[in-house]
CSV table of C-alpha atoms in Angstrom, one decimal:
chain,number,residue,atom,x,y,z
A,1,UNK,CA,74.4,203.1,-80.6
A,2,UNK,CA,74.6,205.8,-83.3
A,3,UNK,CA,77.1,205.7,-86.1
A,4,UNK,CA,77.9,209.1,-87.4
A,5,UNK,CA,79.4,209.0,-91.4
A,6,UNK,CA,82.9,209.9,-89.7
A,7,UNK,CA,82.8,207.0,-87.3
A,8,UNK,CA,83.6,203.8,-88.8
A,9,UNK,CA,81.8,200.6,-86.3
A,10,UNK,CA,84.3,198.4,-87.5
A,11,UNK,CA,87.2,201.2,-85.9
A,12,UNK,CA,85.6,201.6,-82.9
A,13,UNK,CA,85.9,198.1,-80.7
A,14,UNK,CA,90.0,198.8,-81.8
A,15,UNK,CA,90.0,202.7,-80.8
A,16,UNK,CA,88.4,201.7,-77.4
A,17,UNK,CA,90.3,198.4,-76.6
A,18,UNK,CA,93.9,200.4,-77.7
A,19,UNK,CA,92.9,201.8,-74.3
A,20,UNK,CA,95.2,199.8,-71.7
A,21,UNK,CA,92.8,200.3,-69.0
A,22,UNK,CA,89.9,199.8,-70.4
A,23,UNK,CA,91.2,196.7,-71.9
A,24,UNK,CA,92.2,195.4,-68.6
A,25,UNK,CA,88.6,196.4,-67.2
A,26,UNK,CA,86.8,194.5,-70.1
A,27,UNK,CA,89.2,192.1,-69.7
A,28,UNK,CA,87.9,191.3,-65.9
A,29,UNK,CA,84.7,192.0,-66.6
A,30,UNK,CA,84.7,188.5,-69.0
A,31,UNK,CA,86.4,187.0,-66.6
A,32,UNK,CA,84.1,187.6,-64.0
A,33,UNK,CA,80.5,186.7,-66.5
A,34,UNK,CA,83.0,183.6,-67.6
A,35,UNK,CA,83.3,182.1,-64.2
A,36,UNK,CA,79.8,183.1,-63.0
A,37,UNK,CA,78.0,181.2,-66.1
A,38,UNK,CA,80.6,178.3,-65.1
A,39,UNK,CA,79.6,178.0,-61.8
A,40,UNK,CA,75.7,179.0,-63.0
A,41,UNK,CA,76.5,175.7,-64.7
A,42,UNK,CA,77.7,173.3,-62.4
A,43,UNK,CA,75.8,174.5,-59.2
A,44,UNK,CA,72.3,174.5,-61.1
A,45,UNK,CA,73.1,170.8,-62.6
A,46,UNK,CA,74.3,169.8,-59.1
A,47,UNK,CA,70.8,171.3,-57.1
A,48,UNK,CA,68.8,169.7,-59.6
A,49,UNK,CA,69.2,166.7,-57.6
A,50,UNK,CA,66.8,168.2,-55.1
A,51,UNK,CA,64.1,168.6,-58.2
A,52,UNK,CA,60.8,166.4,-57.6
A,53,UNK,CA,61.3,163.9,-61.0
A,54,UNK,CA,63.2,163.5,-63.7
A,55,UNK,CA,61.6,165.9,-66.5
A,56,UNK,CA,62.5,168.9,-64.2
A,57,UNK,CA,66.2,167.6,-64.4
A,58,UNK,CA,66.0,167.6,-68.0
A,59,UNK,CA,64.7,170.9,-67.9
A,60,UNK,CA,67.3,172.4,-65.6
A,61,UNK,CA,70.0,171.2,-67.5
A,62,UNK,CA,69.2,172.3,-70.6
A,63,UNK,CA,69.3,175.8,-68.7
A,64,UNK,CA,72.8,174.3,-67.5
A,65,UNK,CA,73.9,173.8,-71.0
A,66,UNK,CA,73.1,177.1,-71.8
A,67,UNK,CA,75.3,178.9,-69.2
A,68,UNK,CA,78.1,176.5,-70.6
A,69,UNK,CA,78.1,177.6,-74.1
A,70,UNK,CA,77.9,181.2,-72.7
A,71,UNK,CA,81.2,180.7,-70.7
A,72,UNK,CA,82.5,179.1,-73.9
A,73,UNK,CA,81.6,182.2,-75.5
A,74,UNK,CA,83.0,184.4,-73.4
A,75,UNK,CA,86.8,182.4,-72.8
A,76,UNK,CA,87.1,182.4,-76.4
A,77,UNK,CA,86.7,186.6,-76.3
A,78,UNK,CA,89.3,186.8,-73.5
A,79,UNK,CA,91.8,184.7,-75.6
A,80,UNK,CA,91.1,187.1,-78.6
A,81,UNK,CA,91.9,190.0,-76.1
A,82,UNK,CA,94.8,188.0,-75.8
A,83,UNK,CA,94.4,186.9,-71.5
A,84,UNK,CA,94.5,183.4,-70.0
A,85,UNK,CA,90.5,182.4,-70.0
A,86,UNK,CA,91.0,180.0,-67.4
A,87,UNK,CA,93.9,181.7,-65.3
A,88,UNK,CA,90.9,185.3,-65.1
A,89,UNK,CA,88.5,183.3,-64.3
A,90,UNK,CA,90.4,181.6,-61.9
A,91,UNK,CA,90.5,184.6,-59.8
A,92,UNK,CA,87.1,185.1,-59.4
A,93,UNK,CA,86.5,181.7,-57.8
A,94,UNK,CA,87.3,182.5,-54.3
A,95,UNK,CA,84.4,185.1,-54.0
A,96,UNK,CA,81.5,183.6,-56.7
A,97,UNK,CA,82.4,180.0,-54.8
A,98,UNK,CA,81.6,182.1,-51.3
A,99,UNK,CA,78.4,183.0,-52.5
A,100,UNK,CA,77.4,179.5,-53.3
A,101,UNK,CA,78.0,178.3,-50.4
A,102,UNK,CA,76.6,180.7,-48.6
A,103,UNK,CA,73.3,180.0,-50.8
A,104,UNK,CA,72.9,176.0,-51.4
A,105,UNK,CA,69.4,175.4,-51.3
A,106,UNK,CA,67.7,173.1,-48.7
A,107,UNK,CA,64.8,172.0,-51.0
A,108,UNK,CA,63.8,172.6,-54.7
A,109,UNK,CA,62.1,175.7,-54.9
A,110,UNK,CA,64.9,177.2,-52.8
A,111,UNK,CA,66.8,175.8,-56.1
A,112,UNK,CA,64.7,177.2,-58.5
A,113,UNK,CA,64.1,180.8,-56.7
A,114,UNK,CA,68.1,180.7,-56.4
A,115,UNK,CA,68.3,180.2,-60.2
A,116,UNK,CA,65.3,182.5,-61.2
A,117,UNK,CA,66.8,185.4,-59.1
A,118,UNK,CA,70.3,185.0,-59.9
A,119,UNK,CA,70.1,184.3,-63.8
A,120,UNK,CA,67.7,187.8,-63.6
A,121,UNK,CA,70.3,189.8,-62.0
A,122,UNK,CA,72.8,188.3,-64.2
A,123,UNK,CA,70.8,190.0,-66.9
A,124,UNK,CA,70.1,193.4,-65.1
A,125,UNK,CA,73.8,193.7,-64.7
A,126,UNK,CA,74.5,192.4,-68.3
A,127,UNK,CA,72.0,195.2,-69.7
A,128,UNK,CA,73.5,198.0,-67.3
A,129,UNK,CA,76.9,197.1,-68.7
A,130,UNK,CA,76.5,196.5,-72.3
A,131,UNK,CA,75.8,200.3,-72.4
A,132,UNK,CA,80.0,201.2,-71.4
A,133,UNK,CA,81.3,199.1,-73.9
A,134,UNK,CA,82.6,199.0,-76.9
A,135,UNK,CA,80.6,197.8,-79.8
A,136,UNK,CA,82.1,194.0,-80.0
A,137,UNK,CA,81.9,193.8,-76.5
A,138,UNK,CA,78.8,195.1,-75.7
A,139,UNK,CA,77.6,192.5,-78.3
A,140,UNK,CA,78.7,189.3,-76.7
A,141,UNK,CA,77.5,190.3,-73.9
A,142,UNK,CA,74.0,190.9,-75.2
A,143,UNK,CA,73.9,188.5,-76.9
A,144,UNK,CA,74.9,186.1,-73.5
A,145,UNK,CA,72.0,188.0,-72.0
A,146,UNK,CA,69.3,187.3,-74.7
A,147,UNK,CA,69.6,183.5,-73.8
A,148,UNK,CA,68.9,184.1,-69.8
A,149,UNK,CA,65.8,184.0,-68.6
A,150,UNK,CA,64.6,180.8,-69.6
A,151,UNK,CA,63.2,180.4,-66.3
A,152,UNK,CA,59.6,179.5,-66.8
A,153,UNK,CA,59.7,176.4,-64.9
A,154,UNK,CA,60.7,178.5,-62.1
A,155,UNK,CA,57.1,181.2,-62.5
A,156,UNK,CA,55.2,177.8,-63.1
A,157,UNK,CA,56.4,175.6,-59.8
A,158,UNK,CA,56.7,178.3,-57.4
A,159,UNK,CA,53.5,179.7,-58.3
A,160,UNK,CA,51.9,176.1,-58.0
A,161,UNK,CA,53.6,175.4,-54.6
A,162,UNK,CA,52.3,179.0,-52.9
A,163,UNK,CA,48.6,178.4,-54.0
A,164,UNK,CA,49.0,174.8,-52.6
A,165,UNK,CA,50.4,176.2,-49.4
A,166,UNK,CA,50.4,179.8,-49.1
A,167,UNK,CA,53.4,179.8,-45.8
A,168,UNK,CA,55.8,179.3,-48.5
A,169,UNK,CA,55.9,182.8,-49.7
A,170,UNK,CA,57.0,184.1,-46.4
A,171,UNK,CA,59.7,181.4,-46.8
A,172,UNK,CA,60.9,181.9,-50.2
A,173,UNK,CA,60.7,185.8,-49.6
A,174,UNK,CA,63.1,185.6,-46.6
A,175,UNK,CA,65.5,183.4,-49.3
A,176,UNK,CA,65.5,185.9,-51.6
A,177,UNK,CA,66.1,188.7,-49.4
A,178,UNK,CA,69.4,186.0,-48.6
A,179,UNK,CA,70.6,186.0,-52.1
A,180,UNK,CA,70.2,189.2,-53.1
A,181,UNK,CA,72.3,190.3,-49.8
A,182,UNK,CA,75.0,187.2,-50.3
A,183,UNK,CA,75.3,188.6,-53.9
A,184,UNK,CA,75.9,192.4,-53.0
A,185,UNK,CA,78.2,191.1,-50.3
A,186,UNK,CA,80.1,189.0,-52.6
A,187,UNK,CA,80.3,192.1,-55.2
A,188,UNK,CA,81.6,194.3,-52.8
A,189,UNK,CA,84.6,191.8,-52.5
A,190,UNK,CA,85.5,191.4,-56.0
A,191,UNK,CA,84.9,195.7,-56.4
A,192,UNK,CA,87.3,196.0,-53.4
A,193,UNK,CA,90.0,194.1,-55.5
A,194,UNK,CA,89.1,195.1,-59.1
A,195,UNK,CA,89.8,199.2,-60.2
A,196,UNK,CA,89.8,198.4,-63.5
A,197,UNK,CA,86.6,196.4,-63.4
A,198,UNK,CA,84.6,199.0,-61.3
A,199,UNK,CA,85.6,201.9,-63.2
A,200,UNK,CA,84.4,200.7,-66.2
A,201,UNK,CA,81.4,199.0,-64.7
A,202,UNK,CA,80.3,202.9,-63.1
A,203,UNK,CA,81.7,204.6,-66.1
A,204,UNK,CA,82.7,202.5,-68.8
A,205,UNK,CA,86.2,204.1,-68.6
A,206,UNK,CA,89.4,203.8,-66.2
A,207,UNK,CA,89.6,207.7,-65.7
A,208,UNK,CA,86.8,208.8,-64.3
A,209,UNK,CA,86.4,209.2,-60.8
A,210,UNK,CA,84.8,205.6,-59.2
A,211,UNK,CA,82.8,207.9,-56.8
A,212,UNK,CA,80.2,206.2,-54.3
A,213,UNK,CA,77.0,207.8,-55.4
A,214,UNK,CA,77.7,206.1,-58.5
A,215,UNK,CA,77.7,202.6,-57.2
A,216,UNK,CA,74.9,202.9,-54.8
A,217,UNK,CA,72.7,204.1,-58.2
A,218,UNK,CA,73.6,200.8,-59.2
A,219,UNK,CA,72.8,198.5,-56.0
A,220,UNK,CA,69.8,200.4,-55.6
A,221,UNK,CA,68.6,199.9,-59.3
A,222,UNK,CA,69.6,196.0,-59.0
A,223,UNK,CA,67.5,195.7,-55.7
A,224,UNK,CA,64.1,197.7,-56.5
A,225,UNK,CA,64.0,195.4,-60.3
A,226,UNK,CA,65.2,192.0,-57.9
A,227,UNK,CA,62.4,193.4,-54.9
A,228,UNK,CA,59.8,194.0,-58.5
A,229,UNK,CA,60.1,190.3,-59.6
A,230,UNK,CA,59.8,188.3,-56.3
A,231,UNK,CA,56.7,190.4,-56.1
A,232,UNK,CA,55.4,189.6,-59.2
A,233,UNK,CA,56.4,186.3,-58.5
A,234,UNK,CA,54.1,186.4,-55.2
A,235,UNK,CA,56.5,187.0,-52.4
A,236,UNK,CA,56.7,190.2,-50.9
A,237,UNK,CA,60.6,190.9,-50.1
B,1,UNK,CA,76.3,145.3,-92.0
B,2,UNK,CA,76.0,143.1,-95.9
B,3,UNK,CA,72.8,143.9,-98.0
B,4,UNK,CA,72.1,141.7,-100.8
B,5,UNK,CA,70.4,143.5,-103.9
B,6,UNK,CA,67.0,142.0,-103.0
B,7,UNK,CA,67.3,144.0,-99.3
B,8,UNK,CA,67.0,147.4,-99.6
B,9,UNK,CA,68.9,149.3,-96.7
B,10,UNK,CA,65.8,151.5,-96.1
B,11,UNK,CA,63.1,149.0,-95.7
B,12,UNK,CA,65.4,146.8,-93.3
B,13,UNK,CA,64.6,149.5,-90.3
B,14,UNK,CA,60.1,149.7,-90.6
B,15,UNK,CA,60.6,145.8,-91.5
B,16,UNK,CA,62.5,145.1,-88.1
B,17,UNK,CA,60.3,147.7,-86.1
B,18,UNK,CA,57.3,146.4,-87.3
B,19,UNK,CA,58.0,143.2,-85.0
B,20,UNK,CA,56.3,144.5,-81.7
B,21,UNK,CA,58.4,142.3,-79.6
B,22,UNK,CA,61.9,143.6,-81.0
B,23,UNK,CA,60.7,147.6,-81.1
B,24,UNK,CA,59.9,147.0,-77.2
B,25,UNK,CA,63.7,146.1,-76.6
B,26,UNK,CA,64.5,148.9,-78.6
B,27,UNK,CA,62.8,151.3,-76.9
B,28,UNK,CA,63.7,149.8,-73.5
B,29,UNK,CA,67.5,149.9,-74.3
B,30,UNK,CA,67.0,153.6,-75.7
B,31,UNK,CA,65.5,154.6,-72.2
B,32,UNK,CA,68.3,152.8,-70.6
B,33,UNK,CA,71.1,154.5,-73.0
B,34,UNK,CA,69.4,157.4,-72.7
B,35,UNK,CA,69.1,157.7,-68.7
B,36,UNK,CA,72.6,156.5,-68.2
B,37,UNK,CA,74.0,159.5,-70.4
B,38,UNK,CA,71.9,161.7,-68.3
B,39,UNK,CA,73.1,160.3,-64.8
B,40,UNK,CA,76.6,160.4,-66.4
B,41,UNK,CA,76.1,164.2,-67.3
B,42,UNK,CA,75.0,165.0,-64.0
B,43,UNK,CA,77.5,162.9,-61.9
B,44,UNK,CA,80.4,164.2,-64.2
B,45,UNK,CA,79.3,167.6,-63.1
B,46,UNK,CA,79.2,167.4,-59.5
B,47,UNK,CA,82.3,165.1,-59.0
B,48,UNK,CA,84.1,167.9,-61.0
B,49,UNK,CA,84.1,169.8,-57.4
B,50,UNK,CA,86.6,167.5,-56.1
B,51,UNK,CA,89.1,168.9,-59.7
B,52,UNK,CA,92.4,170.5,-58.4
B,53,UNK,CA,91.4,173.4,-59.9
B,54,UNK,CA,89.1,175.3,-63.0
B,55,UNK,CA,91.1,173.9,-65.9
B,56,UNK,CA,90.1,170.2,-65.2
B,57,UNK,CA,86.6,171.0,-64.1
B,58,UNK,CA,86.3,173.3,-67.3
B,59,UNK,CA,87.7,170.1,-69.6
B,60,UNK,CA,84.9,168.0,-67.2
B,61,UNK,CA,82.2,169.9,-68.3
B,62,UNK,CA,82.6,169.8,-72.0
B,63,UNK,CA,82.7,165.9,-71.8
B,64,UNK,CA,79.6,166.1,-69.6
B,65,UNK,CA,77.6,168.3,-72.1
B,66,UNK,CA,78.4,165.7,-74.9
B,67,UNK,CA,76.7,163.3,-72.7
B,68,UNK,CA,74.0,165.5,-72.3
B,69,UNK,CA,73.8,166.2,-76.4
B,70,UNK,CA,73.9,162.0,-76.6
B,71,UNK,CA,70.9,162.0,-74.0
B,72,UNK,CA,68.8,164.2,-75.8
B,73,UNK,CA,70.0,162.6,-79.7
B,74,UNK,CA,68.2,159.3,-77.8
B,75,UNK,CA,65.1,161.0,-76.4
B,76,UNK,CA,64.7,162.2,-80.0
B,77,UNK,CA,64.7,158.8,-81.3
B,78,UNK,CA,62.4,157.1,-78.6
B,79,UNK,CA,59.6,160.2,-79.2
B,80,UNK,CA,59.6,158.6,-82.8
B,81,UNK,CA,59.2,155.5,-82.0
B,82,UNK,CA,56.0,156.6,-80.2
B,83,UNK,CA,57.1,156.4,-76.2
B,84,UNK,CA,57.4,159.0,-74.1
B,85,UNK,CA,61.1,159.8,-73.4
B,86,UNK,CA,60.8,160.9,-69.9
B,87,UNK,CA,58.6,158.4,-68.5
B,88,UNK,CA,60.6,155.2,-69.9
B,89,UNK,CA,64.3,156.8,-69.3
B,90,UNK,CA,62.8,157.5,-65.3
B,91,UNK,CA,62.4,153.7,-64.9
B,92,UNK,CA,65.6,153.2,-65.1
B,93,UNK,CA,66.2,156.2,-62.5
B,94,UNK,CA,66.5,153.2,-59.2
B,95,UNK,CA,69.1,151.1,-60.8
B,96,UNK,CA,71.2,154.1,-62.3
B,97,UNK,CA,71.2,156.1,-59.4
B,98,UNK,CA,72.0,152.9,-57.1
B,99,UNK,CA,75.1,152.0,-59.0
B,100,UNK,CA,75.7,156.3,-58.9
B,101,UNK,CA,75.5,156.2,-54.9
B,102,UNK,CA,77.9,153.2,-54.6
B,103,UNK,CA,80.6,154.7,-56.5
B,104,UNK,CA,80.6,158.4,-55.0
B,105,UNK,CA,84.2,158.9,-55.3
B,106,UNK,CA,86.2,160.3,-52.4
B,107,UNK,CA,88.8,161.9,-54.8
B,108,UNK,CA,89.3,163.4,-57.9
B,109,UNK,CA,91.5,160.2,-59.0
B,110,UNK,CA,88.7,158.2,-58.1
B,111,UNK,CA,86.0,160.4,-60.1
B,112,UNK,CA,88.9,159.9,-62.9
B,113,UNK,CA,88.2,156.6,-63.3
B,114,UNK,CA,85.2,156.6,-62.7
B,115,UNK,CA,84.6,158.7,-65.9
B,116,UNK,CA,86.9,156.6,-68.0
B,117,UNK,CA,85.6,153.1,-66.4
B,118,UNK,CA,82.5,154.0,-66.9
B,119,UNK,CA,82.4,155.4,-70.3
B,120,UNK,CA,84.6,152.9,-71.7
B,121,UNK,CA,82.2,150.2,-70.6
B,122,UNK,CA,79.0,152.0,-72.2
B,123,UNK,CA,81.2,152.3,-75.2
B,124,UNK,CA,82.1,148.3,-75.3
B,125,UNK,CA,78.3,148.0,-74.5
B,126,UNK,CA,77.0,150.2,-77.0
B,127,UNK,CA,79.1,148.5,-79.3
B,128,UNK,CA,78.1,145.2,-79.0
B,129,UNK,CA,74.6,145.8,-78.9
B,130,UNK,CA,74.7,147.9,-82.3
B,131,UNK,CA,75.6,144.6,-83.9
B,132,UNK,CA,72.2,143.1,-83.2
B,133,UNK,CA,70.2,146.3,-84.1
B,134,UNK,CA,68.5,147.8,-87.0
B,135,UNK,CA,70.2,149.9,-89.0
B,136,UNK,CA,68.5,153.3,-87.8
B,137,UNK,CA,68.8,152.5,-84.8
B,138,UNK,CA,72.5,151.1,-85.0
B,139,UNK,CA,73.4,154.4,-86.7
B,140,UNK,CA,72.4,156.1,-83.4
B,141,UNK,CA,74.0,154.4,-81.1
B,142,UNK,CA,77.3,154.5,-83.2
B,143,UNK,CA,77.3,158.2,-83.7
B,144,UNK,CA,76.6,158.4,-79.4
B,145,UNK,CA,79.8,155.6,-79.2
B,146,UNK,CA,82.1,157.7,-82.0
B,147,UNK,CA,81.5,160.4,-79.4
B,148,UNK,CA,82.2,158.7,-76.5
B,149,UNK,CA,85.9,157.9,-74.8
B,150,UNK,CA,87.2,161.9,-74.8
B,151,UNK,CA,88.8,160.5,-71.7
B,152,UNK,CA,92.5,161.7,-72.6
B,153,UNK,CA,92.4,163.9,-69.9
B,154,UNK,CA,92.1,160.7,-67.1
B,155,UNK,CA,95.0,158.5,-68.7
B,156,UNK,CA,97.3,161.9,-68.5
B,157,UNK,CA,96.3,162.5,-64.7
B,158,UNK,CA,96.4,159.1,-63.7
B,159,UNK,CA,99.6,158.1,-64.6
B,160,UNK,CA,101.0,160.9,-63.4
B,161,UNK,CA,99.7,160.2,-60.1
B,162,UNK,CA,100.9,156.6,-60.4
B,163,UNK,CA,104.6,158.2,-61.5
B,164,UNK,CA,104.3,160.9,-58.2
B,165,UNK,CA,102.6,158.3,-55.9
B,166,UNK,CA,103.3,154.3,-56.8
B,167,UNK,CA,101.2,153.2,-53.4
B,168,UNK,CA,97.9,155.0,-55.6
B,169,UNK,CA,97.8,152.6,-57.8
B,170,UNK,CA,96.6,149.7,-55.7
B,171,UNK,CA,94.1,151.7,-54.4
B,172,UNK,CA,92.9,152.8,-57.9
B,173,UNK,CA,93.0,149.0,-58.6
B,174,UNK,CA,90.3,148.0,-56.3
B,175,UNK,CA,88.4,151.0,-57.1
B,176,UNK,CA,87.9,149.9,-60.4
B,177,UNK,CA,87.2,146.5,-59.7
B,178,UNK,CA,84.3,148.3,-57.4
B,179,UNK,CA,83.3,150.2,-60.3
B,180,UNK,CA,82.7,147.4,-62.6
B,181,UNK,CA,81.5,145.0,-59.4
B,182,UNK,CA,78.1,147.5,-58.9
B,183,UNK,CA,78.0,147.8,-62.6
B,184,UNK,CA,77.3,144.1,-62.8
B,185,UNK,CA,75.0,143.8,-59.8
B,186,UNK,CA,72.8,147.0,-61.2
B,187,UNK,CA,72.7,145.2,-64.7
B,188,UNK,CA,71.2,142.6,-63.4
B,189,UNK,CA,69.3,144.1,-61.3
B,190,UNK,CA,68.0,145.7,-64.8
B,191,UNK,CA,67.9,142.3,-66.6
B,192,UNK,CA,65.6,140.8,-63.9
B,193,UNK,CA,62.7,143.2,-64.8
B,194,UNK,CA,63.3,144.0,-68.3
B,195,UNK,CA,62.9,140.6,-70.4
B,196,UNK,CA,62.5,142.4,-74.0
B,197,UNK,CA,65.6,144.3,-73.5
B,198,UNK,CA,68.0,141.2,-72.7
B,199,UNK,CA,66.2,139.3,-75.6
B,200,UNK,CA,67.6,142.1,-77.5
B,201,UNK,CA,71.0,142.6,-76.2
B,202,UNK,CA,71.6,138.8,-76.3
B,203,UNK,CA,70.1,137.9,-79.8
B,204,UNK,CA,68.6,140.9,-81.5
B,205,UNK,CA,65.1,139.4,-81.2
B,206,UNK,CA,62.1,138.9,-78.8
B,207,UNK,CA,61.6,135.2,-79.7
B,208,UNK,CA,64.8,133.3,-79.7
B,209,UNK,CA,65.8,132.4,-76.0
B,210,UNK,CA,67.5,133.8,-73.5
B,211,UNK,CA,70.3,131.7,-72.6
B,212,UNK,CA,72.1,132.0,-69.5
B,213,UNK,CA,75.7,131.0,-71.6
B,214,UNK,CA,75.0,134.2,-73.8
B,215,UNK,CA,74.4,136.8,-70.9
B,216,UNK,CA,77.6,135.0,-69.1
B,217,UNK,CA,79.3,135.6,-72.6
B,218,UNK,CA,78.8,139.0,-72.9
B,219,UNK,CA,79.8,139.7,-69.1
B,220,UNK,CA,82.8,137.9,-69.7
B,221,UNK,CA,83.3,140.2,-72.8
B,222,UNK,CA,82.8,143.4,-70.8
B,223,UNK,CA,84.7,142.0,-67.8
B,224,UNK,CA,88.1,140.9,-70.1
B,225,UNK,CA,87.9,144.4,-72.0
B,226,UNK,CA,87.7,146.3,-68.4
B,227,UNK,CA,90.4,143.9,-66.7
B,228,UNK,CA,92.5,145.0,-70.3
B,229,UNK,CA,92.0,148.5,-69.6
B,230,UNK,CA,93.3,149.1,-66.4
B,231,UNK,CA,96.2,147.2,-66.7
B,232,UNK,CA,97.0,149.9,-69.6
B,233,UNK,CA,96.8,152.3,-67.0
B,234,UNK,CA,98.8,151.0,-64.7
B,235,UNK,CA,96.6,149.3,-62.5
B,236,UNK,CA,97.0,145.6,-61.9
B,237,UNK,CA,92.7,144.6,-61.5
């Protein structure tokens, strides 16, 4: 982000955010990272059940703990934008809880692909984003994104279990294909609902025009980077 | 804790440790403190699915990740006494996770007391205990118990569910008295295999003996302070 000597950082998060709509399209756009790291949270400390012992439990929820104190992070920016945390967040249950269900894993490494892939799109999407918004904003949520990833365990294991029994690629691939399409499903619910949100997510403003091309650049760059790393990862999706 | 001017505090915790008999019990109730704040972050967690709604599974979760910050201050402490965390805290996984799949709740009142039964016994425990400890090692499990008993949000709900609904509080009643009924049969359960730890609980040392009149002291202790508690809730036990 370039500064010239006329534009002051400190000015800019206020110039942008004086915006009405853009506020209201940051605004859901925390709301919507809020209540995805929350249920990040409980559903990767409830599907750690399925893990093989107890030091992978440790390790998934001190992953866990880490999508908590990003919610945390992100409720206390929407009260400083002066919304209801829980009351936005709220509203993006109905859809984020749909893909959940839709997605509860039968066995562990269905767990851990679930949490590799989704904590990876998380940060796609964060990275995409952080480049419409304002300064402050685009901070928090960079920052949010710099602690994802901490997936090892995931690489180690479901290497480990494919060289032990190479049918569970074709498995695991056909899983991720699932998410990936449960996710863009899912998206395409809350984008139906949210103006504010997609407009700034396409354009990082509420008055450009939210035309289509637009959105399938973004679907399609989500896909070939989530296709990329469950190759990498040994499945072929 | 007294300490005459011929015992310095800091020499009390290497003399007490030194005894190999006592640093076993130590370790063993460490693994057992430890894997019960584990099980209790993870059970807090998933029970929070039965919440009304996202403001009482958001105030869920930050009691849980305290009990996940106690489980780790404990695995800190047993990797310097020399044992491996993980390993000792997963023999205590059967009994834990018994007395866990007896009490599933069906409700969110249920998981309410649950919480508070169950952390206000650990806190009673924990307290008792630290009496008979080494200083270090008192310290620890009196900065877990200071922590312990952010429960505020179960006496608010439950009353209010007694005021709405007299006929739940009968049925709360016998839940509890389930609660503490598996907690008993799991502790000894625990107690049968785990002679260093209840030479520890009961007398703070390996050598002196355990007496059944001690152990039914201290159940009797636990019991009274439980029986106290709900009846300050509203529930006759």
């Amino acid at each position: 982000m370039s500064v010239t000597p006329d534009e002051q950082p400190t000015d800019q998060p206020e110039a942008a955010l004086a915006d009405p709509e853009y506020r209201e399209g940051v605004v859901e756009l925390l709301g919507l990272l809020g209540c995805g790291e929350f249920l990040a949270f409980e559903r990767l400390v409830s599907e750690a059940v399925l893990a093989p012992g107890l030091a992978q439990r440790l390790r998934i929820s001190r992953i866990a703990a880490g999508e908590l104190a990003h919610c945390e992070m992100l409720q206390a920016r929407i009260a400083e934008l002066g919304a209801d945390p829980v009351a936005l967040m709220a509203g993006f249950l109905p859809a984020l809880e749909d893909f959940h269900a839709a997605t509860t894993p039968a066995d562990w490494l269905e767990g851990l692909v679930k949490a590799y892939v989704g904590d990876s799109i998380a940060k796609d999407f964060y990275r995409e984003i952080a480049q419409h918004l304002d300064p402050a904003t685009a901070q928090m949520v960079t920052e949010v994104c710099a602690e994802l990833g901490q997936t090892d365990i995931v690489l180690e294991e479901v290497r480990g279990a494919i060289a032990a029994d190479p049918r569970v690629a074709g498995r695991l691939a056909l899983w991720g294909r699932r998410l990936l399409g449960e996710a863009l499903t899912q998206a395409q619910n809350i984008a139906a609902e949210r103006e504010p949100l997609v407009r700034l997510v396409l354009h990082g403003s509420y008055n450009a025009p939210a035309d289509l091309p637009d959105l399938a650049g973004l679907t399609g760059r989500l896909t070939s980077a989530h296709v990329a790393r469950l190759q990498a990862l040994g499945l072929s999706a």
